[in-house]
Coordinates of C-alpha atoms and ligand atoms in Angstrom, one line a residue:
M1 CA 0.0 -0.2 -0.3
R2 CA 1.5 3.7 -0.8
T3 CA 1.1 6.2 1.3
A4 CA -0.3 9.8 0.5
V5 CA 0.7 12.9 3.0
V6 CA -2.4 15.7 3.2
T7 CA -1.6 18.5 4.6
G8 CA -4.4 20.7 6.1
A9 CA -6.4 17.6 6.4
S10 CA -8.1 18.3 9.1
S11 CA -11.3 19.9 7.1
G12 CA -13.0 20.6 3.9
I13 CA -11.0 19.7 0.9
G14 CA -8.2 18.3 2.9
A15 CA -10.3 16.1 4.5
A16 CA -12.2 15.2 1.2
T17 CA -9.2 14.4 -0.7
A18 CA -7.7 12.0 2.9
V19 CA -11.6 10.9 2.8
A20 CA -10.9 9.5 -1.3
L21 CA -7.6 8.4 -1.6
A22 CA -8.3 6.1 1.4
R23 CA -11.4 4.8 -0.7
D24 CA -8.5 4.7 -3.8
N25 CA -6.4 1.9 -1.6
W26 CA -3.7 4.7 0.2
R27 CA -2.1 4.7 3.0
V28 CA -3.1 8.7 4.3
V29 CA -0.9 10.5 6.8
L30 CA -3.3 13.4 8.2
G31 CA -1.2 16.5 8.7
A32 CA -2.5 19.8 10.4
R33 CA -2.8 21.5 13.2
R34 CA -6.1 20.3 14.7
T35 CA -5.6 17.2 16.2
D36 CA -8.8 16.6 17.5
R37 CA -10.3 17.1 14.2
L38 CA -7.9 14.9 12.5
A39 CA -8.6 12.0 14.7
E40 CA -12.3 12.8 13.5
V41 CA -10.8 13.4 9.4
A42 CA -9.4 9.6 10.2
K43 CA -12.4 8.0 11.8
R44 CA -14.0 8.7 8.1
C45 CA -10.0 7.3 6.2
G46 CA -10.4 4.1 8.5
P47 CA -7.8 1.3 9.4
N48 CA -4.9 3.1 7.2
A49 CA -4.7 6.4 7.9
I50 CA -2.3 8.5 10.8
V51 CA -2.8 11.4 11.8
Q52 CA 0.2 14.1 12.6
R53 CA 0.1 17.0 14.2
L54 CA 1.7 19.5 11.2
D55 CA 2.0 23.1 11.3
V56 CA 3.7 23.7 7.9
T57 CA 5.0 27.3 9.7
D58 CA 7.3 25.6 11.8
Q59 CA 10.2 23.6 10.5
A60 CA 10.8 22.1 13.5
S61 CA 6.9 20.2 12.5
V62 CA 7.8 19.5 9.4
D63 CA 11.2 17.7 10.6
A64 CA 9.1 15.8 12.9
L65 CA 6.8 14.6 9.8
A66 CA 9.5 13.8 7.6
G67 CA 11.2 12.0 10.2
G68 CA 8.3 9.8 10.8
L69 CA 7.5 8.3 7.8
Q70 CA 9.2 5.7 6.3
E71 CA 7.8 6.2 2.5
C72 CA 5.6 8.6 0.5
T73 CA 4.5 8.3 -2.3
L74 CA 2.0 11.2 -2.9
L75 CA 2.3 14.7 -1.8
V76 CA -1.0 16.6 -1.5
N77 CA -0.4 20.8 -0.8
N78 CA -3.5 21.4 1.0
A79 CA -2.7 24.1 4.1
G80 CA -2.7 27.4 2.9
G81 CA -5.9 29.9 2.8
A82 CA -6.6 33.6 3.5
H83 CA -6.9 35.7 5.4
G84 CA -9.0 39.3 4.7
L85 CA -10.1 41.3 1.7
R86 CA -8.4 43.9 1.4
S87 CA -7.1 46.5 -1.0
I88 CA -3.7 47.3 -1.7
A89 CA -4.1 50.8 0.2
E90 CA -5.4 48.7 3.4
A91 CA -3.4 45.5 3.9
Q92 CA -2.5 44.6 6.9
D93 CA 1.3 42.8 7.3
G94 CA -0.3 40.4 9.7
E95 CA -2.3 38.7 7.3
W96 CA -0.4 39.2 4.3
E97 CA 2.8 37.7 6.0
W98 CA 0.3 34.6 7.2
M99 CA -0.9 34.1 4.2
L100 CA 2.9 33.7 3.1
Q101 CA 4.0 31.7 5.5
T102 CA 0.9 29.3 5.0
N103 CA 0.8 29.2 1.4
V104 CA 4.3 29.8 -0.2
M105 CA 6.6 29.2 2.5
G106 CA 4.3 26.0 4.2
T107 CA 4.4 24.4 0.3
M108 CA 8.3 24.6 0.2
R109 CA 8.9 22.9 3.3
V110 CA 6.8 20.6 3.7
T111 CA 7.7 19.8 -0.3
R112 CA 11.6 20.5 0.4
A113 CA 11.3 18.1 3.6
L114 CA 9.9 15.0 1.6
L115 CA 11.3 14.7 -2.2
P116 CA 13.7 12.3 -1.1
L117 CA 10.7 10.0 -0.1
L118 CA 9.2 11.0 -3.0
L119 CA 12.1 10.3 -5.7
A120 CA 13.1 6.9 -3.6
S121 CA 9.8 6.3 -4.9
G122 CA 10.0 5.5 -8.2
D123 CA 6.8 7.0 -8.9
G124 CA 6.2 10.1 -7.1
I125 CA 3.2 12.7 -7.2
V126 CA 3.3 16.5 -6.0
I127 CA -0.3 18.1 -6.0
T128 CA -0.3 21.6 -4.6
I129 CA -4.0 23.1 -4.2
A130 CA -3.5 26.8 -5.3
S131 CA -6.1 28.5 -6.9
I132 CA -7.9 30.1 -9.6
A133 CA -6.5 33.2 -7.6
A134 CA -3.1 32.1 -8.4
H135 CA -4.2 33.2 -12.4
Y136 CA -6.3 36.1 -11.7
P137 CA -6.2 39.3 -9.5
Y138 CA -8.9 40.8 -8.6
A139 CA -10.1 43.4 -6.0
G140 CA -9.3 43.1 -2.2
G141 CA -7.6 39.9 -3.6
S142 CA -3.8 41.6 -2.6
G143 CA -2.0 39.3 -0.1
Y144 CA -4.3 36.1 -1.0
N145 CA -2.9 36.3 -4.7
A146 CA 0.3 37.6 -4.3
A147 CA 1.0 34.4 -2.1
K148 CA -0.8 32.1 -5.3
F149 CA 0.6 33.3 -7.3
A150 CA 4.3 32.9 -5.8
E151 CA 2.9 29.7 -4.9
R152 CA 2.0 28.9 -8.4
G153 CA 5.6 30.1 -9.0
L154 CA 6.9 27.4 -7.0
V155 CA 5.1 24.3 -8.7
G156 CA 6.4 25.9 -11.5
A157 CA 9.6 25.3 -10.7
L158 CA 9.5 22.4 -9.0
R159 CA 8.3 20.8 -11.8
A160 CA 11.7 22.0 -14.0
D161 CA 13.9 21.3 -11.2
L162 CA 12.4 17.5 -11.2
A163 CA 12.6 17.1 -15.4
G164 CA 13.9 13.2 -15.8
L165 CA 13.1 12.5 -12.2
P166 CA 10.3 9.8 -11.2
V167 CA 8.2 12.8 -9.3
R168 CA 4.9 13.9 -11.2
V169 CA 4.0 18.0 -10.1
T170 CA -0.1 19.1 -10.4
E171 CA -1.1 22.3 -9.8
I172 CA -5.2 22.1 -8.9
D173 CA -7.1 25.5 -9.1
P174 CA -10.6 26.3 -7.8
G175 CA -11.8 28.4 -7.7
L176 CA -15.6 28.9 -4.9
V177 CA -15.5 25.9 -3.0
R178 CA -18.2 26.0 -0.2
T179 CA -15.7 25.2 2.4
E180 CA -14.1 26.9 5.7
F181 CA -12.3 29.3 3.7
S182 CA -14.3 32.4 3.8
L183 CA -15.2 32.2 7.6
V184 CA -11.0 32.0 8.1
R185 CA -10.8 34.7 5.3
F186 CA -13.2 37.3 7.5
D187 CA -12.5 36.4 10.7
G188 CA -15.6 33.5 11.5
D189 CA -17.4 36.7 10.5
E190 CA -20.9 34.4 9.2
S191 CA -22.7 36.8 7.4
R192 CA -19.6 38.1 4.8
A193 CA -18.3 34.0 4.6
D194 CA -22.2 33.5 3.2
A195 CA -22.3 35.8 0.7
T196 CA -19.3 34.1 -1.1
Y197 CA -21.4 31.5 -2.4
E198 CA -24.4 33.8 -2.3
G199 CA -27.0 33.4 -5.8
I200 CA -24.9 31.0 -7.4
T201 CA -24.0 26.4 -6.6
P202 CA -20.4 27.2 -5.2
L203 CA -18.2 23.5 -5.2
V204 CA -17.9 21.5 -2.6
A205 CA -14.6 19.7 -1.3
D206 CA -15.4 16.3 -2.9
D207 CA -15.3 18.4 -6.3
V208 CA -11.5 19.2 -5.9
A209 CA -11.0 15.7 -3.9
E210 CA -12.2 14.1 -7.2
C211 CA -9.4 15.7 -9.0
V212 CA -6.7 15.1 -6.9
R213 CA -7.9 11.4 -6.4
W214 CA -8.2 10.9 -10.2
V215 CA -5.0 13.0 -10.9
A216 CA -3.0 10.2 -8.4
S217 CA -5.1 7.9 -10.1
L218 CA -2.7 7.8 -13.5
P219 CA -0.3 5.9 -14.6
S220 CA 2.6 6.7 -14.0
H221 CA 4.3 8.4 -17.7
V222 CA 0.9 10.5 -17.4
N223 CA 1.7 14.2 -15.9
I224 CA -1.7 16.5 -15.6
D225 CA 0.4 19.5 -15.5
G226 CA -2.9 21.9 -14.1
L227 CA -6.9 21.9 -13.5
S228 CA -9.1 24.9 -13.1
V229 CA -11.6 23.6 -11.0
L230 CA -15.2 26.0 -11.3
A231 CA -18.7 25.9 -10.2
R232 CA -20.8 26.7 -13.5
D233 CA -21.5 29.9 -11.9
Q234 CA -18.0 31.4 -12.1
I235 CA -15.4 32.7 -15.2
G236 CA -12.5 33.2 -13.3
P237 CA -12.3 34.6 -10.0
V238 CA -16.2 36.5 -11.3
K239 CA -19.9 35.3 -10.4
T240 CA -21.9 35.2 -12.9
T241 CA -25.9 35.1 -12.7
P242 CA -27.6 31.5 -13.5
K243 CA -30.1 32.9 -16.9
A244 CA -33.0 30.9 -18.0
P245 CA -31.3 28.4 -20.4
R246 CA -32.8 30.0 -23.7
K247 CA -35.5 28.7 -26.5
T248 CA -35.0 27.4 -29.3
T249 CA -37.7 27.3 -31.9
P250 CA -37.1 24.5 -33.6
K251 CA -35.9 25.2 -37.2
A252 CA -38.0 23.6 -39.7
P253 CA -36.4 21.6 -42.6
R254 CA -35.4 22.8 -45.8
K255 CA -37.3 22.6 -48.7
A256 CA -34.7 21.0 -51.5
T257 CA -34.9 22.7 -54.6
P258 CA -35.0 20.3 -57.4
R259 CA -32.3 20.5 -59.9
A260 CA -32.5 20.2 -63.2
P261 CA -29.8 17.3 -64.3
R262 CA -26.5 17.5 -65.3
E263 CA -26.2 17.2 -68.6
Ligands
LIG301 C1 -10.7 30.8 -3.5 C2 -11.3 30.8 -4.4 O1 -11.5 33.3 -6.1 O2 -12.3 33.4 -3.5 O3 -9.5 30.1 -3.6 O4 -9.9 33.7 -4.5 S1 -11.5 32.7 -4.6

């Protein structure tokens, strides 16, 4: 049985990914700071799940994760998130530092620590959950856009570093997914969080988890470089207004004009 490490596995996309991978016969190591929540996710994963306290902003914590592993074939870099929706004029250093530490430095630290095992597996995969915000800047996105663009740069450089070596590198960029993401972004303000998904049918964590499971299930020679996964009611980071389907009037069949036979 091959081993997958999932960071940020205590809720949302990370938790759903761990469950999907366990169902696909992966041994899953669940990393996050909230170990009580991890224990609940581990129960849903079944007997082949291991709970590991992990703070991706702390090198010692990342070293403890790597030091406890004998094997790792798949790393899912999912830990990260947003704090605030502020313009650059109103940017708060603390929010930016948190976003850069978790999304960018955290992804670098865990990837760096697990690369020897991923290479040793002979068939490693690194799947990073970035965001549509890694492609499209939006008003108020500031620190989150900066972090996700940087994370995207990291993933591209990693793929280039590993060219010719047996580790695949994939970036998955979800759009609006109904998880705790917005609650964290708005510091627990439920009405602001709810407004993010108002008027549309957002993705759910399982939708993204299924993408991770699929990418990891492909044969070794297939590398999915990137996947943008959006709600149908979105174009890039923008919500679109669902419209009533257009009525189409069936066209009357064309009458064939009889032609004179060619001579
Ligand atoms: C979350 C997607 O559009 O809220 O990663 O930035 S968005």
